[in-house]
Coordinates of C-alpha atoms and ligand atoms in Angstrom, one line a residue:
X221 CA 7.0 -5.5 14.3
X222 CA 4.2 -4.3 12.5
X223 CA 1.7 -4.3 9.6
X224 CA 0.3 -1.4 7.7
X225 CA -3.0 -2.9 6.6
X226 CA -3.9 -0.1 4.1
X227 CA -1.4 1.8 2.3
X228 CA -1.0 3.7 -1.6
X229 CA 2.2 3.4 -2.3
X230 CA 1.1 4.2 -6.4
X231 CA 0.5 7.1 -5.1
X232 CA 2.1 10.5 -6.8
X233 CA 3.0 11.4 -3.4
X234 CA 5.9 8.6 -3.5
X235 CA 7.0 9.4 -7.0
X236 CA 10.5 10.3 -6.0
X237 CA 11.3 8.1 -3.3
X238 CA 9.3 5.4 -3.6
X239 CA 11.8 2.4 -3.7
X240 CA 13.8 3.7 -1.0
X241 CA 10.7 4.7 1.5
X242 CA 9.9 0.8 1.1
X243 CA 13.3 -0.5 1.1
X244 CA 13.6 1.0 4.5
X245 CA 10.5 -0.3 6.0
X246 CA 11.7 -4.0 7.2
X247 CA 14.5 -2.3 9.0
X248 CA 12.3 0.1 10.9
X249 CA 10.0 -2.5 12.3
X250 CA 7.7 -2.7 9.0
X251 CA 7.1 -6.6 8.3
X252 CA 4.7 -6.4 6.0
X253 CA 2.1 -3.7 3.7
X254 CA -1.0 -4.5 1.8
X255 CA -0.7 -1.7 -1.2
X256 CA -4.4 -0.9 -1.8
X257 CA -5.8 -0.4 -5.3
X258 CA -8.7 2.3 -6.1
X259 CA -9.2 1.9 -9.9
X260 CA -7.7 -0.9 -12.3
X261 CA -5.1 0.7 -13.4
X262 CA -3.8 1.6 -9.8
X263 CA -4.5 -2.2 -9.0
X264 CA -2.0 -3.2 -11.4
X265 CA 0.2 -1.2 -10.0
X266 CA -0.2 -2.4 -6.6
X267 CA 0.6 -6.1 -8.2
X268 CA 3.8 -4.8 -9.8
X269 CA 4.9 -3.6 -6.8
X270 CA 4.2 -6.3 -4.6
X271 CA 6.0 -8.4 -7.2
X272 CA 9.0 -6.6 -6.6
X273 CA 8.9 -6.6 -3.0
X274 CA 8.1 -9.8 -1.3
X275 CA 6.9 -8.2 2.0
X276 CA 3.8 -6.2 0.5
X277 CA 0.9 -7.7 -0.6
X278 CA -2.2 -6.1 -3.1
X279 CA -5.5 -5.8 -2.9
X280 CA -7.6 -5.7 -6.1
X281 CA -10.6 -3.2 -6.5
X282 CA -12.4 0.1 -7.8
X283 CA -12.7 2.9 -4.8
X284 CA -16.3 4.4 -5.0
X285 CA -14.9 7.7 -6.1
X286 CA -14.2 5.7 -9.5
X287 CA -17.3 3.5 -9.4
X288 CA -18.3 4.7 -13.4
X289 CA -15.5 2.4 -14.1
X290 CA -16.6 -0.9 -13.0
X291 CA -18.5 -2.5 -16.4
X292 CA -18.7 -6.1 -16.9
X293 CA -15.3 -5.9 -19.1
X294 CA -13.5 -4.3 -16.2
X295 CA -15.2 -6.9 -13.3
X296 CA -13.3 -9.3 -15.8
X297 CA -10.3 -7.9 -15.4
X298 CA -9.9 -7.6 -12.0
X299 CA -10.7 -10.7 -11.4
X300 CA -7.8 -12.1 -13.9
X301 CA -5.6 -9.5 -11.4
X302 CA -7.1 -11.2 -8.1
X303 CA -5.8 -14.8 -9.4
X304 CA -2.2 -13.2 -9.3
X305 CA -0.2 -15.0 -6.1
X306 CA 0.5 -11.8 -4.3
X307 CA -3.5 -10.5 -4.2
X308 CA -5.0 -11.1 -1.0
X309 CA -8.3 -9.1 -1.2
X310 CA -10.7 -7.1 -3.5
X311 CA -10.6 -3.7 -2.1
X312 CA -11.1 -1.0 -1.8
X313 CA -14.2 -1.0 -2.9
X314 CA -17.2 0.7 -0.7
X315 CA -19.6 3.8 -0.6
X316 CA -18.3 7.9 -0.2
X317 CA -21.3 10.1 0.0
X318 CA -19.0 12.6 1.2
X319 CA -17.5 13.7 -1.8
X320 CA -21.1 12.9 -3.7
X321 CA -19.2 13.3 -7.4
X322 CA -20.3 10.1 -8.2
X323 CA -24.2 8.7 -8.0
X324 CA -24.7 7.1 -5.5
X325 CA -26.9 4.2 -7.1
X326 CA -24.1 3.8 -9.5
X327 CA -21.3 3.5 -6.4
X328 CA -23.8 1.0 -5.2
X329 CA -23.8 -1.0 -7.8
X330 CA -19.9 -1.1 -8.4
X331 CA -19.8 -1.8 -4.8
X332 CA -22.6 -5.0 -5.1
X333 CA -20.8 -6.5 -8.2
X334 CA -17.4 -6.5 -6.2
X335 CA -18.8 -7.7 -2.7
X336 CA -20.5 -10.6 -5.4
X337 CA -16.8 -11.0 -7.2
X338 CA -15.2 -11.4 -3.8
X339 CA -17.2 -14.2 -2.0
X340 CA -17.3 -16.1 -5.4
X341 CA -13.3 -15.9 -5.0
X342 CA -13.7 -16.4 -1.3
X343 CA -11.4 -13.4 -0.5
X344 CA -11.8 -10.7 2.1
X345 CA -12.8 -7.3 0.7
X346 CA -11.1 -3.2 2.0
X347 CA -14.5 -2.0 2.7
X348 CA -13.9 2.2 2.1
X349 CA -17.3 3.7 3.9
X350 CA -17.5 7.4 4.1
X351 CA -21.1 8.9 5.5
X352 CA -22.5 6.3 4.2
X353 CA -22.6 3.5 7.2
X354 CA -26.5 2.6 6.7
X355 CA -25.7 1.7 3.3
X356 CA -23.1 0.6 3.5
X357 CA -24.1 -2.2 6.2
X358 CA -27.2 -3.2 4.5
X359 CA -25.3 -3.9 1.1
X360 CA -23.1 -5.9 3.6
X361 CA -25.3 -8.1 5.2
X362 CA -27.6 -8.4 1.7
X363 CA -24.5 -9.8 0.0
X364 CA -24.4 -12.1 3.0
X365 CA -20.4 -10.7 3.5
X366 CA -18.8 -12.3 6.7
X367 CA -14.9 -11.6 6.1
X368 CA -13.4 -8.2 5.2
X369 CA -12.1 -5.2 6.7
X370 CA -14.1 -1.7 7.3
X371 CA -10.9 0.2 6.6
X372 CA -10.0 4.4 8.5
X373 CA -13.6 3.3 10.8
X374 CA -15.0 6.7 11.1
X375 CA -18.4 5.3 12.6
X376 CA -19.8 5.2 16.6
X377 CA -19.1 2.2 18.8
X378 CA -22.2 1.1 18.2
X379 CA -22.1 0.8 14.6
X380 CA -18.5 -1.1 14.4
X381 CA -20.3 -3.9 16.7
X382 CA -22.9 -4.6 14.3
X383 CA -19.7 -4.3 11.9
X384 CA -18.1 -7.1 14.2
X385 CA -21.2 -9.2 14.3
X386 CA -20.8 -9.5 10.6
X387 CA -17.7 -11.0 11.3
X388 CA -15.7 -8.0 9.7
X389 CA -12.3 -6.3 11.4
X390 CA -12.0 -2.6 12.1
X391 CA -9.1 -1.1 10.8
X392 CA -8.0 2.3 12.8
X393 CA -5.5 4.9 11.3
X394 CA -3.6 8.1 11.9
X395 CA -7.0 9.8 12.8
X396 CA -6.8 8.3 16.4
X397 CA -4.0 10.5 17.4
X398 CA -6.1 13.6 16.1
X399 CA -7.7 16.0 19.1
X400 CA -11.0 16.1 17.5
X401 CA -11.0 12.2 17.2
X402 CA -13.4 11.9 20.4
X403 CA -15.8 8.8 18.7
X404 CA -12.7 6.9 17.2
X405 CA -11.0 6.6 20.7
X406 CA -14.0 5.6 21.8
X407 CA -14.0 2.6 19.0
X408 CA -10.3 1.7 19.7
X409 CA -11.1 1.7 23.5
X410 CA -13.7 -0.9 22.6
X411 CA -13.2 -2.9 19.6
X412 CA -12.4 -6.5 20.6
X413 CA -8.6 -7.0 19.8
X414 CA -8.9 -9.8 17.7
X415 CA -10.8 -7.4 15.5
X416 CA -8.5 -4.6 15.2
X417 CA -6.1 -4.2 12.6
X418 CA -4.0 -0.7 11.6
X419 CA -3.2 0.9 9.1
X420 CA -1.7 4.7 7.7
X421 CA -3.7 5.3 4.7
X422 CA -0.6 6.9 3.6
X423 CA 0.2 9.4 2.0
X424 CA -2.8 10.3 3.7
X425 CA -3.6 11.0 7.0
X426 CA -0.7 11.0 8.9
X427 CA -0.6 10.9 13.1
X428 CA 0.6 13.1 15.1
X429 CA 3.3 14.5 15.6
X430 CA 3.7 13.9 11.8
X431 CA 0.0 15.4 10.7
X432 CA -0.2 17.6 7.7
X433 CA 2.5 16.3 6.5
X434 CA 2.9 12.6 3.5
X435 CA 2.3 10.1 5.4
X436 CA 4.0 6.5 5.1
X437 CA 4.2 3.1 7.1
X438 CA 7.0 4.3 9.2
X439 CA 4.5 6.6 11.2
X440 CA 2.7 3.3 11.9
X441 CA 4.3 3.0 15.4
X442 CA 2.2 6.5 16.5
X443 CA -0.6 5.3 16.1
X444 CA 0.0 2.1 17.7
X445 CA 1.1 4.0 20.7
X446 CA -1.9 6.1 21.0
X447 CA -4.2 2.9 20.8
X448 CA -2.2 0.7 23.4
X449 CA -2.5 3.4 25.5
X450 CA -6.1 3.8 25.1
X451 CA -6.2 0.2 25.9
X452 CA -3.8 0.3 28.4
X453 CA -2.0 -2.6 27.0
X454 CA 1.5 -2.3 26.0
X455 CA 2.4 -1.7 22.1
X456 CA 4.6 -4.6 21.5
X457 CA 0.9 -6.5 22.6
X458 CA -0.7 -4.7 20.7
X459 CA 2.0 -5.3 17.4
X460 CA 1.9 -9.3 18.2
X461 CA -2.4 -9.1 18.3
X462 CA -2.5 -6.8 15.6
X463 CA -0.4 -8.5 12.9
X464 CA -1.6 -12.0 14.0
X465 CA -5.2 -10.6 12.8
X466 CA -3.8 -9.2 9.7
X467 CA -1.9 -12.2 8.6
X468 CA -4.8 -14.6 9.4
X469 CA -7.8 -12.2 7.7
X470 CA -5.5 -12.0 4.2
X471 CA -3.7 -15.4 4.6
X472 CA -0.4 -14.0 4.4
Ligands
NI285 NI1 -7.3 4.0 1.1

């Protein structure tokens, strides 16, 4: 039993068989999906859903690539939407200076006000860091945050401990089971397991043998696999350590 820690199911990708792709997922060893917003309108979304299905969970929040749209009017919305039962974090909310569409002093900002929004709730925050870890880190540690997730961990093992340190989990993903993944096995081969949570990202990402192609939770198990054997652990360990950390970091 498993639980995919970061998923989109608002996503277009799951416009046709959205209902049935989550219907199946308790079945096939799926107990439980946090539904990730990246704008307010997708964070809606994500509370509808989670509404209508009592085994996934939202989290609230304005993804850095739509950063322009956090103003004081919208920071008051989402947090009417993070009083709603079924929201269990403000995420994801963080710093891409991959894509570089949007300035990066105005994803910082978007990023501060949430972090500040968050530990005034006292909820966990989806941290989304692309090449941006020294940032990213600093506004952290300046906004004194202690309980989160850095979620798809792209960064070296020595980075994620000062992540740990924090007192943040590291969340791994169908990137793990990629060929050119060399640093991120090296993170899962060393992250302390009651850190470690995973997720698919989906419809992103997916592992193999499924890569290339819309990802969803039910590819979850791959990249458990891949990880308990980098650990040399078996993956029903692994599924009791990993969902244990999930349910306790967002109180499910
Ligand atoms: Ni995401």
């Amino acid at each position: 039993m498993f639980i995919d820690s970061h998923a989109h199911y608002n996503a277009s990708a799951f416009d046709t068989d959205r209902e049935a792709v989550l219907l199946s997922l308790p079945e096939n060893g799926i107990d439980a999906v946090i539904n990730i917003g990246d704008n307010l309108a997708a964070s809606r979304e994500c509370l509808r859903m989670a509404e209508a299905f009592p085994f996934v969970y939202a989290a609230i929040g304005v993804h850095p690539e739509s950063a322009g749209e956090v103003t004081s009017e919208a920071l008051r919305h989402l947090e009417e939407l993070a009083a709603h039962e079924k929201a269990v974090a403000i995420g994801e909310i963080g710093l891409d200076y991959y894509y570089d569409d949007v300035p990066r002093d105005v994803q910082r900002t978007a990023f501060r006000q949430q972090l500040i929004l968050a530990k005034r709730l006292d909820m966990p925050v989806v941290v989304h860091d692309r090449d941006a870890h020294g940032d990213c880190l600093q506004i952290l540690k300046e906004e004194g945050i202690t309980n989160g997730v850095m979620h798809c961990f792209s960064g070296s093992v020595e980075f994620m401990r000062e992540v740990v340190r924090l007192g943040l989990h590291i969340a791994l993903g169908g990137v793990v089971t990629y060929k050119n993944a060399r640093h991120i096995i090296d993170v899962a081969r060393e992250v302390p397991l009651d850190r470690l949570l995973l997720e698919t990202d989906c419809p992103y990402l997916s592992p193999v043998p499924n890569r290339g192609k819309r990802n969803s939770s039910l590819n979850l198990p791959y990249t458990a696999e891949k990880i308990a054997e980098i650990r040399g652990i078996d993956i029903g360990t692994l599924a009791v350590l990993t969902t244990e950390n999930t349910r306790r970091l967002f109180n499910l």
